[in-house]
Short mmCIF file of C-alpha atoms in Angstrom, two decimals:
data_model
loop_
_atom_site.label_atom_id
_atom_site.label_comp_id
_atom_site.label_asym_id
_atom_site.label_seq_id
_atom_site.Cartn_x
_atom_site.Cartn_y
_atom_site.Cartn_z
CA UNK A 1 46.53 -80.97 94.41
CA UNK A 2 44.36 -83.37 92.41
CA UNK A 3 41.64 -81.57 90.46
CA UNK A 4 37.93 -82.34 90.56
CA UNK A 5 38.02 -83.50 86.94
CA UNK A 6 40.98 -85.83 87.59
CA UNK A 7 39.23 -87.32 90.60
CA UNK A 8 36.05 -87.87 88.58
CA UNK A 9 38.05 -89.54 85.78
CA UNK A 10 39.81 -91.80 88.23
CA UNK A 11 36.54 -92.82 89.85
CA UNK A 12 34.82 -93.58 86.57
CA UNK A 13 37.66 -95.62 85.02
CA UNK A 14 38.13 -99.27 85.87
CA UNK A 15 41.81 -98.82 85.19
CA UNK A 16 43.72 -95.61 85.62
CA UNK A 17 47.30 -94.60 85.02
CA UNK A 18 50.16 -94.67 87.50
CA UNK A 19 50.01 -90.86 87.54
CA UNK A 20 46.34 -91.00 88.59
CA UNK A 21 47.29 -93.48 91.32
CA UNK A 22 50.00 -91.14 92.49
CA UNK A 23 47.48 -88.27 92.56
CA UNK A 24 45.10 -90.35 94.66
CA UNK A 25 47.88 -91.44 97.03
CA UNK A 26 48.90 -87.82 97.39
CA UNK A 27 45.41 -86.68 98.27
CA UNK A 28 44.94 -89.64 100.60
CA UNK A 29 47.69 -88.24 102.79
CA UNK A 30 45.63 -85.13 103.52
CA UNK A 31 43.69 -84.70 106.73
CA UNK A 32 40.12 -85.98 107.04
CA UNK A 33 38.87 -82.42 107.17
CA UNK A 34 40.45 -81.48 103.81
CA UNK A 35 39.31 -84.71 102.16
CA UNK A 36 35.79 -84.00 103.34
CA UNK A 37 35.94 -80.56 101.74
CA UNK A 38 37.12 -82.09 98.46
CA UNK A 39 34.37 -84.72 98.53
CA UNK A 40 31.77 -82.00 99.08
CA UNK A 41 32.64 -80.62 95.61
CA UNK A 42 31.36 -83.81 94.00
CA UNK A 43 27.82 -84.94 93.37
CA UNK A 44 26.49 -87.83 95.45
CA UNK A 45 27.07 -90.32 92.60
CA UNK A 46 30.60 -89.07 91.98
CA UNK A 47 31.45 -89.19 95.68
CA UNK A 48 30.23 -92.79 96.04
CA UNK A 49 32.45 -93.85 93.15
CA UNK A 50 35.53 -92.72 95.08
CA UNK A 51 35.11 -95.82 97.27
CA UNK A 52 36.92 -97.85 94.58
CA UNK A 53 40.07 -95.73 94.68
CA UNK A 54 41.70 -97.34 97.69
CA UNK A 55 41.01 -98.78 101.13
CA UNK A 56 41.28 -95.29 102.62
CA UNK A 57 38.54 -94.11 100.30
CA UNK A 58 36.10 -96.98 100.88
CA UNK A 59 33.96 -95.07 103.37
CA UNK A 60 34.98 -91.49 102.57
CA UNK A 61 31.68 -90.81 100.74
CA UNK A 62 29.88 -91.20 104.06
CA UNK A 63 31.41 -87.87 105.09
CA UNK A 64 29.33 -86.08 102.49
CA UNK A 65 27.72 -82.98 104.06
CA UNK A 66 25.05 -83.05 101.33
CA UNK A 67 23.19 -86.10 100.06
CA UNK A 68 20.90 -86.41 97.04
CA UNK A 69 19.07 -89.73 97.07
CA UNK A 70 16.78 -90.63 94.15
CA UNK A 71 14.87 -93.90 94.31
CA UNK A 72 14.42 -93.96 90.52
CA UNK A 73 18.16 -94.49 90.09
CA UNK A 74 17.85 -97.85 91.84
CA UNK A 75 16.47 -100.70 89.76
CA UNK A 76 15.72 -102.67 92.91
CA UNK A 77 13.57 -101.07 95.62
CA UNK A 78 15.20 -103.05 98.41
CA UNK A 79 18.62 -101.88 97.23
CA UNK A 80 17.41 -98.30 97.52
CA UNK A 81 16.27 -98.86 101.10
CA UNK A 82 19.44 -100.76 102.04
CA UNK A 83 21.60 -97.98 100.65
CA UNK A 84 19.70 -95.33 102.60
CA UNK A 85 19.78 -97.38 105.79
CA UNK A 86 23.53 -97.86 105.42
CA UNK A 87 24.09 -94.13 105.12
CA UNK A 88 21.76 -92.97 107.88
CA UNK A 89 22.73 -95.75 110.32
CA UNK A 90 26.46 -95.23 109.87
CA UNK A 91 28.37 -93.88 112.85
CA UNK A 92 30.68 -92.15 110.36
CA UNK A 93 27.88 -89.78 109.31
CA UNK A 94 28.16 -87.15 112.01
CA UNK A 95 26.68 -84.15 110.18
CA UNK A 96 24.24 -83.68 107.31
CA UNK A 97 23.89 -80.14 106.03
CA UNK A 98 21.62 -80.83 103.06
CA UNK A 99 19.37 -83.76 102.21
CA UNK A 100 17.30 -84.11 99.03
CA UNK A 101 15.06 -87.16 98.78
CA UNK A 102 13.44 -87.79 95.41
CA UNK A 103 10.93 -90.61 95.65
CA UNK A 104 9.51 -92.35 92.60
CA UNK A 105 6.77 -95.00 92.44
CA UNK A 106 9.28 -97.71 93.37
CA UNK A 107 9.81 -95.98 96.73
CA UNK A 108 6.46 -97.30 97.91
CA UNK A 109 6.86 -100.86 96.61
CA UNK A 110 7.97 -102.23 99.95
CA UNK A 111 5.85 -103.53 102.79
CA UNK A 112 7.38 -101.23 105.38
CA UNK A 113 7.72 -97.57 104.41
CA UNK A 114 8.81 -96.43 107.86
CA UNK A 115 12.30 -95.89 106.40
CA UNK A 116 10.94 -92.65 104.98
CA UNK A 117 10.40 -91.07 108.40
CA UNK A 118 13.36 -92.78 110.04
CA UNK A 119 15.79 -91.30 107.53
CA UNK A 120 14.49 -87.79 108.16
CA UNK A 121 14.67 -88.38 111.90
CA UNK A 122 18.28 -89.47 111.48
CA UNK A 123 19.04 -86.34 109.47
CA UNK A 124 17.46 -84.16 112.15
CA UNK A 125 19.66 -85.78 114.80
CA UNK A 126 22.67 -84.92 112.64
CA UNK A 127 21.76 -81.21 112.63
CA UNK A 128 20.40 -80.94 109.11
CA UNK A 129 20.04 -77.42 107.70
CA UNK A 130 18.38 -77.97 104.29
CA UNK A 131 15.69 -80.61 103.74
CA UNK A 132 14.04 -81.25 100.36
CA UNK A 133 11.50 -84.08 99.96
CA UNK A 134 10.17 -84.56 96.42
CA UNK A 135 7.54 -87.13 95.42
CA UNK A 136 8.17 -87.46 91.68
CA UNK A 137 5.17 -89.54 90.60
CA UNK A 138 1.50 -88.89 89.91
CA UNK A 139 -0.60 -88.58 93.03
CA UNK A 140 0.82 -88.30 96.53
CA UNK A 141 3.22 -90.20 98.74
CA UNK A 142 0.41 -91.36 101.02
CA UNK A 143 2.01 -94.69 101.90
CA UNK A 144 3.78 -93.09 104.84
CA UNK A 145 2.85 -89.80 106.47
CA UNK A 146 5.69 -87.39 106.91
CA UNK A 147 6.07 -86.79 110.62
CA UNK A 148 8.32 -83.82 111.21
CA UNK A 149 9.99 -83.55 114.60
CA UNK A 150 11.44 -80.44 116.16
CA UNK A 151 14.76 -79.44 114.64
CA UNK A 152 16.91 -76.65 116.01
CA UNK A 153 19.18 -76.38 112.94
CA UNK A 154 16.83 -76.52 109.95
CA UNK A 155 16.85 -73.26 107.94
CA UNK A 156 15.34 -74.46 104.61
CA UNK A 157 12.43 -76.86 104.04
CA UNK A 158 10.80 -77.93 100.77
CA UNK A 159 8.04 -80.53 100.63
CA UNK A 160 6.47 -81.64 97.35
CA UNK A 161 3.40 -83.91 97.18
CA UNK A 162 3.76 -85.45 100.61
CA UNK A 163 1.14 -86.34 103.22
CA UNK A 164 1.84 -84.42 106.40
CA UNK A 165 1.18 -85.87 109.84
CA UNK A 166 0.16 -83.29 112.45
CA UNK A 167 0.05 -85.64 115.43
CA UNK A 168 3.40 -84.35 116.74
CA UNK A 169 3.94 -80.79 117.94
CA UNK A 170 6.84 -79.32 115.97
CA UNK A 171 9.21 -76.44 116.73
CA UNK A 172 11.53 -75.19 113.97
CA UNK A 173 13.23 -72.22 115.66
CA UNK A 174 15.75 -71.44 112.86
CA UNK A 175 13.65 -72.11 109.74
CA UNK A 176 13.70 -69.06 107.43
CA UNK A 177 12.57 -70.44 104.05
CA UNK A 178 9.76 -72.93 103.42
CA UNK A 179 8.29 -74.16 100.12
CA UNK A 180 5.12 -76.26 100.40
CA UNK A 181 4.03 -77.52 97.00
CA UNK A 182 0.94 -79.65 96.31
CA UNK A 183 1.01 -81.38 99.67
CA UNK A 184 -1.88 -83.01 101.50
CA UNK A 185 -2.85 -81.61 104.90
CA UNK A 186 -5.17 -83.69 107.13
CA UNK A 187 -6.93 -80.53 108.32
CA UNK A 188 -6.78 -76.74 108.04
CA UNK A 189 -5.04 -76.69 111.42
CA UNK A 190 -2.09 -78.70 110.03
CA UNK A 191 -0.72 -75.92 107.83
CA UNK A 192 -1.50 -73.23 110.38
CA UNK A 193 0.42 -75.13 113.12
CA UNK A 194 3.37 -75.79 110.82
CA UNK A 195 3.72 -72.10 109.94
CA UNK A 196 3.25 -71.03 113.55
CA UNK A 197 6.04 -73.39 114.60
CA UNK A 198 8.58 -71.27 112.68
CA UNK A 199 9.17 -68.11 114.77
CA UNK A 200 11.80 -66.63 112.39
CA UNK A 201 10.23 -67.68 109.06
CA UNK A 202 10.87 -65.01 106.42
CA UNK A 203 9.96 -66.57 103.06
CA UNK A 204 7.01 -68.91 102.37
CA UNK A 205 5.64 -70.36 99.15
CA UNK A 206 2.45 -72.42 99.06
CA UNK A 207 1.26 -74.17 95.90
CA UNK A 208 -2.14 -75.81 96.41
CA UNK A 209 -3.01 -79.16 94.89
CA UNK A 210 -6.08 -79.42 92.69
CA UNK A 211 -7.94 -81.42 95.35
CA UNK A 212 -7.29 -79.07 98.25
CA UNK A 213 -10.18 -76.70 98.98
CA UNK A 214 -9.05 -75.72 102.46
CA UNK A 215 -8.69 -72.25 103.87
CA UNK A 216 -4.99 -71.45 104.21
CA UNK A 217 -4.34 -69.52 107.42
CA UNK A 218 -0.95 -67.82 107.44
CA UNK A 219 -0.23 -66.27 110.83
CA UNK A 220 3.37 -65.18 111.32
CA UNK A 221 5.07 -62.33 113.15
CA UNK A 222 8.30 -62.72 111.15
CA UNK A 223 7.17 -63.45 107.58
CA UNK A 224 8.44 -61.00 104.94
CA UNK A 225 7.75 -62.74 101.60
CA UNK A 226 4.67 -64.83 100.79
CA UNK A 227 3.71 -66.49 97.49
CA UNK A 228 0.45 -68.46 97.18
CA UNK A 229 -0.67 -70.26 94.01
CA UNK A 230 -4.02 -72.01 93.60
CA UNK A 231 -5.25 -72.37 90.04
CA UNK A 232 -7.67 -75.24 89.42
CA UNK A 233 -9.80 -77.30 91.79
CA UNK A 234 -11.19 -80.74 90.93
CA UNK A 235 -13.25 -81.01 94.12
CA UNK A 236 -16.43 -79.16 94.99
CA UNK A 237 -16.71 -79.70 98.72
CA UNK A 238 -15.48 -76.92 100.96
CA UNK A 239 -14.82 -73.24 100.33
CA UNK A 240 -11.21 -72.45 99.50
CA UNK A 241 -9.73 -69.32 100.96
CA UNK A 242 -6.70 -67.41 102.24
CA UNK A 243 -6.38 -65.62 105.58
CA UNK A 244 -3.16 -63.68 106.21
CA UNK A 245 -1.97 -61.99 109.38
CA UNK A 246 1.68 -61.07 108.95
CA UNK A 247 2.55 -57.56 110.18
CA UNK A 248 6.09 -57.59 108.70
CA UNK A 249 5.05 -58.80 105.24
CA UNK A 250 6.92 -56.84 102.57
CA UNK A 251 5.99 -58.82 99.46
CA UNK A 252 2.77 -60.73 98.76
CA UNK A 253 2.02 -62.63 95.54
CA UNK A 254 -1.32 -64.39 95.05
CA UNK A 255 -2.27 -66.29 91.89
CA UNK A 256 -5.64 -67.83 92.74
CA UNK A 257 -8.60 -68.62 90.49
CA UNK A 258 -10.60 -70.63 93.02
CA UNK A 259 -10.57 -69.15 96.52
CA UNK A 260 -13.63 -67.20 97.62
CA UNK A 261 -12.25 -65.89 100.89
CA UNK A 262 -9.36 -63.40 101.02
CA UNK A 263 -8.59 -61.69 104.30
CA UNK A 264 -5.43 -59.66 104.86
CA UNK A 265 -4.73 -58.08 108.24
CA UNK A 266 -1.87 -55.87 109.46
CA UNK A 267 -0.28 -55.43 106.02
CA UNK A 268 2.95 -53.43 106.21
CA UNK A 269 2.79 -50.02 104.55
CA UNK A 270 4.82 -49.64 101.35
CA UNK A 271 4.68 -53.40 100.78
CA UNK A 272 4.66 -54.98 97.30
CA UNK A 273 1.62 -56.85 96.04
CA UNK A 274 1.19 -59.00 92.91
CA UNK A 275 -2.35 -60.34 92.62
CA UNK A 276 -4.37 -62.44 90.21
CA UNK A 277 -7.69 -63.49 91.71
CA UNK A 278 -11.37 -63.47 90.75
CA UNK A 279 -13.22 -65.03 93.71
CA UNK A 280 -14.54 -67.74 91.40
CA UNK A 281 -16.88 -65.11 89.90
CA UNK A 282 -17.77 -64.90 86.22
CA UNK A 283 -18.75 -61.64 84.56
CA UNK A 284 -21.35 -59.66 86.47
CA UNK A 285 -21.95 -62.23 89.25
CA UNK A 286 -20.62 -59.65 91.68
CA UNK A 287 -23.83 -57.63 91.34
CA UNK A 288 -26.03 -60.39 92.71
CA UNK A 289 -23.49 -62.04 95.03
CA UNK A 290 -23.65 -59.80 98.09
CA UNK A 291 -21.27 -61.92 100.20
CA UNK A 292 -18.57 -61.84 97.52
CA UNK A 293 -18.99 -58.10 97.14
CA UNK A 294 -18.50 -57.64 100.87
CA UNK A 295 -15.47 -59.95 100.84
CA UNK A 296 -13.91 -57.99 97.96
CA UNK A 297 -14.43 -54.75 99.87
CA UNK A 298 -12.77 -56.19 102.99
CA UNK A 299 -9.82 -57.44 100.92
CA UNK A 300 -9.31 -54.06 99.23
CA UNK A 301 -9.41 -52.36 102.61
CA UNK A 302 -6.88 -54.87 103.95
CA UNK A 303 -4.39 -54.10 101.16
CA UNK A 304 -4.99 -50.34 101.10
CA UNK A 305 -1.61 -49.60 102.73
CA UNK A 306 0.46 -51.22 99.98
CA UNK A 307 3.11 -49.19 98.16
CA UNK A 308 3.56 -51.24 94.97
CA UNK A 309 0.84 -53.21 93.16
CA UNK A 310 0.92 -55.40 90.06
CA UNK A 311 -2.54 -56.54 89.12
CA UNK A 312 -3.83 -59.09 86.61
CA UNK A 313 -6.41 -58.42 83.90
CA UNK A 314 -9.11 -60.52 85.60
CA UNK A 315 -8.57 -58.85 88.97
CA UNK A 316 -8.68 -55.36 87.49
CA UNK A 317 -11.90 -56.28 85.71
CA UNK A 318 -13.34 -57.48 89.01
CA UNK A 319 -12.37 -54.21 90.71
CA UNK A 320 -13.94 -52.25 87.83
CA UNK A 321 -17.24 -54.07 88.38
CA UNK A 322 -16.95 -53.58 92.13
CA UNK A 323 -16.38 -49.83 91.94
CA UNK A 324 -19.62 -49.41 89.98
CA UNK A 325 -21.41 -50.69 93.09
CA UNK A 326 -19.25 -49.58 96.01
CA UNK A 327 -16.62 -46.86 96.62
CA UNK A 328 -12.98 -47.91 96.67
CA UNK A 329 -10.76 -47.34 99.71
CA UNK A 330 -7.96 -44.81 99.35
CA UNK A 331 -4.55 -46.29 98.48
CA UNK A 332 -2.63 -43.38 99.97
CA UNK A 333 0.72 -45.22 100.21
CA UNK A 334 0.72 -46.60 96.67
CA UNK A 335 3.59 -45.17 94.61
CA UNK A 336 3.75 -47.76 91.81
CA UNK A 337 0.98 -49.50 89.85
CA UNK A 338 1.20 -52.00 86.98
CA UNK A 339 -2.07 -52.93 85.27
CA UNK A 340 -3.07 -54.57 81.93
CA UNK A 341 -5.84 -52.91 79.91
CA UNK A 342 -7.03 -51.85 76.48
CA UNK A 343 -6.67 -48.26 75.26
CA UNK A 344 -10.46 -47.86 75.22
CA UNK A 345 -10.60 -48.60 78.96
CA UNK A 346 -9.18 -45.23 79.99
CA UNK A 347 -12.32 -44.24 81.88
CA UNK A 348 -11.98 -47.31 84.12
CA UNK A 349 -8.36 -46.54 84.80
CA UNK A 350 -9.10 -42.90 85.69
CA UNK A 351 -11.78 -44.02 88.13
CA UNK A 352 -9.36 -46.38 89.84
CA UNK A 353 -6.55 -43.81 89.93
CA UNK A 354 -8.73 -41.40 91.88
CA UNK A 355 -8.12 -43.77 94.80
CA UNK A 356 -4.32 -43.45 94.37
CA UNK A 357 -3.63 -39.80 95.26
CA UNK A 358 0.15 -40.19 95.67
CA UNK A 359 0.99 -42.48 92.73
CA UNK A 360 4.43 -41.79 91.22
CA UNK A 361 4.93 -44.57 88.65
CA UNK A 362 2.34 -46.13 86.32
CA UNK A 363 3.03 -49.14 84.06
CA UNK A 364 0.36 -50.07 81.53
CA UNK A 365 0.44 -53.31 79.55
CA UNK A 366 -1.85 -53.83 76.57
CA UNK A 367 -4.45 -56.57 76.31
CA UNK A 368 -5.83 -57.44 72.92
CA UNK A 369 -9.47 -56.57 73.58
CA UNK A 370 -11.65 -54.38 75.75
CA UNK A 371 -13.37 -56.43 78.41
CA UNK A 372 -14.64 -53.47 80.46
CA UNK A 373 -17.76 -52.58 78.54
CA UNK A 374 -19.87 -50.53 80.94
CA UNK A 375 -18.38 -47.11 81.80
CA UNK A 376 -18.86 -45.32 85.11
CA UNK A 377 -21.24 -42.38 85.28
CA UNK A 378 -20.51 -39.30 83.13
CA UNK A 379 -19.98 -37.25 86.27
CA UNK A 380 -17.12 -39.51 87.35
CA UNK A 381 -15.41 -39.02 83.99
CA UNK A 382 -15.06 -35.28 84.29
CA UNK A 383 -12.44 -34.84 87.03
CA UNK A 384 -8.73 -35.54 86.61
CA UNK A 385 -7.22 -37.90 89.23
CA UNK A 386 -5.27 -36.01 91.89
CA UNK A 387 -2.04 -37.94 91.21
CA UNK A 388 -1.98 -36.52 87.66
CA UNK A 389 -1.72 -33.03 89.07
CA UNK A 390 0.66 -33.55 92.00
CA UNK A 391 2.69 -36.80 92.07
CA UNK A 392 2.70 -38.89 88.86
CA UNK A 393 6.26 -38.68 87.48
CA UNK A 394 6.80 -41.80 85.35
CA UNK A 395 4.52 -43.56 82.87
CA UNK A 396 5.56 -46.67 80.95
CA UNK A 397 3.12 -47.80 78.24
CA UNK A 398 3.65 -51.19 76.57
CA UNK A 399 1.26 -51.08 73.60
CA UNK A 400 1.54 -52.39 70.03
CA UNK A 401 0.16 -49.12 68.57
CA UNK A 402 -1.41 -51.05 65.72
CA UNK A 403 -4.62 -49.10 66.34
CA UNK A 404 -2.70 -45.86 66.14
CA UNK A 405 -5.65 -43.46 66.44
CA UNK A 406 -7.12 -45.13 69.55
CA UNK A 407 -3.75 -45.66 71.23
CA UNK A 408 -2.54 -42.10 70.60
CA UNK A 409 -5.77 -40.69 72.07
CA UNK A 410 -4.99 -42.76 75.17
CA UNK A 411 -1.42 -41.40 75.37
CA UNK A 412 -2.58 -37.83 74.74
CA UNK A 413 -4.68 -37.82 77.89
CA UNK A 414 -1.62 -38.50 80.06
CA UNK A 415 0.50 -35.87 78.37
CA UNK A 416 -2.21 -33.23 78.52
CA UNK A 417 -3.10 -33.75 82.20
CA UNK A 418 0.04 -34.99 84.03
CA UNK A 419 1.52 -31.78 85.40
CA UNK A 420 4.36 -33.49 87.31
CA UNK A 421 5.36 -35.96 84.60
CA UNK A 422 9.13 -36.38 84.16
CA UNK A 423 9.29 -39.25 81.69
CA UNK A 424 6.84 -41.06 79.42
CA UNK A 425 8.11 -44.25 77.80
CA UNK A 426 6.32 -45.97 74.93
CA UNK A 427 7.25 -49.55 74.11
CA UNK A 428 5.91 -50.69 70.76
CA UNK A 429 6.56 -53.99 68.97
CA UNK A 430 5.15 -52.51 65.75
CA UNK A 431 8.35 -50.95 64.40
CA UNK A 432 6.95 -49.35 61.25
CA UNK A 433 4.94 -46.81 63.28
CA UNK A 434 7.65 -45.45 65.58
CA UNK A 435 8.51 -42.43 63.45
CA UNK A 436 4.84 -41.65 63.02
CA UNK A 437 4.25 -42.00 66.77
CA UNK A 438 7.06 -39.60 67.57
CA UNK A 439 5.74 -36.97 65.13
CA UNK A 440 2.28 -37.16 66.69
CA UNK A 441 3.70 -36.91 70.22
CA UNK A 442 5.47 -33.66 69.38
CA UNK A 443 2.13 -32.11 68.38
CA UNK A 444 0.39 -32.96 71.67
CA UNK A 445 0.26 -30.11 74.23
CA UNK A 446 1.97 -31.17 77.45
CA UNK A 447 0.99 -30.23 80.99
CA UNK A 448 4.60 -30.78 82.09
CA UNK A 449 7.35 -28.83 80.36
CA UNK A 450 10.01 -31.15 81.85
CA UNK A 451 8.61 -34.37 80.43
CA UNK A 452 11.04 -36.57 78.50
CA UNK A 453 9.60 -38.72 75.70
CA UNK A 454 11.17 -42.10 74.98
CA UNK A 455 10.11 -44.58 72.30
CA UNK A 456 11.55 -48.09 72.38
#
């Protein structure tokens, strides 16, 4: 049978050999179903070029199950619209599995932009499964609001920099994966309704635009994986926030420098959490900001059933300041913790670990300076965290060990007090000290006789 490379060569050549013609004639004798499968192996551009092969192939590209349409590849805007209309209006297009629309600035240089919604409507009628709409220019595609209609077959949806219209009630009964990146929502209810319209949604990613200060309300009975990113805001009206109610959530990642409201309800026990947030607070603002302090306490209580937490430097600093003022909830289900800190911040870490009585694995990543200057009370420093005595089995320390004396004092504490420790791994990028580190480790008394020492 003709190969993909031969077919591409034949399509791209104005003249091709008699052997290539014979190959094309041979493949033209195949059934429509097999030809459609062959066409699906080509990109959209390659498939369209097959129309020059013969009369039989003139409209074969319309059988494509997947279409990638990029307005920037059309020098003339009207040609782009005509091409799309031809495809979506064709009676030969009976099924569209995947559609990716990439819209550049020329996509809005026509008086009537209704084609944008009409194409998506046409794809929905043809039982589309994957829809990807990407606005590739600065700003937003505000020339035509995206009006989604109910679609019983859609399983994947990605929208980038589009203006959503919430005037139509939508039901997406099969949608499992949704990526919403830098879109514009007319109101807070728009996003909430869209998420609620997906009864089997399992994976959701939301990337906020820098002019969106809304509260994102994620209510889902099926959601398992959630990733929210909000870094910089250029507007000052409104109070950005995140409210999550997803009882089956297994993995939550939040990277948010701006939101001041974080509420998590019904978090699944043993779930994974990766957080970087600071409530818009700077330094010791938490002491005087009573509402933020209360909100932080509610958030920590809401995530207290997690089993695996990776925490950023700024968030750990915020928690350190908080626990000087208020007691931490108990993280009884937490078995793994990854946190960045300086070797001189051991007292902060010990205070936090007293709230993790069943911790099994601890990963520590070095930061270049100590930003936790005020220690807890002396009384708090005297007791060893419970997990050191009963459950902590694995410690992985990623330090440079350039300050060998300070870093080794840090490591010594774990070896001397971790009675259940099975393995301690040190990862140093300062190679000249590895032999010296190992010699010092051998001299440290160990609470666990079964502890394995590894230096990488």
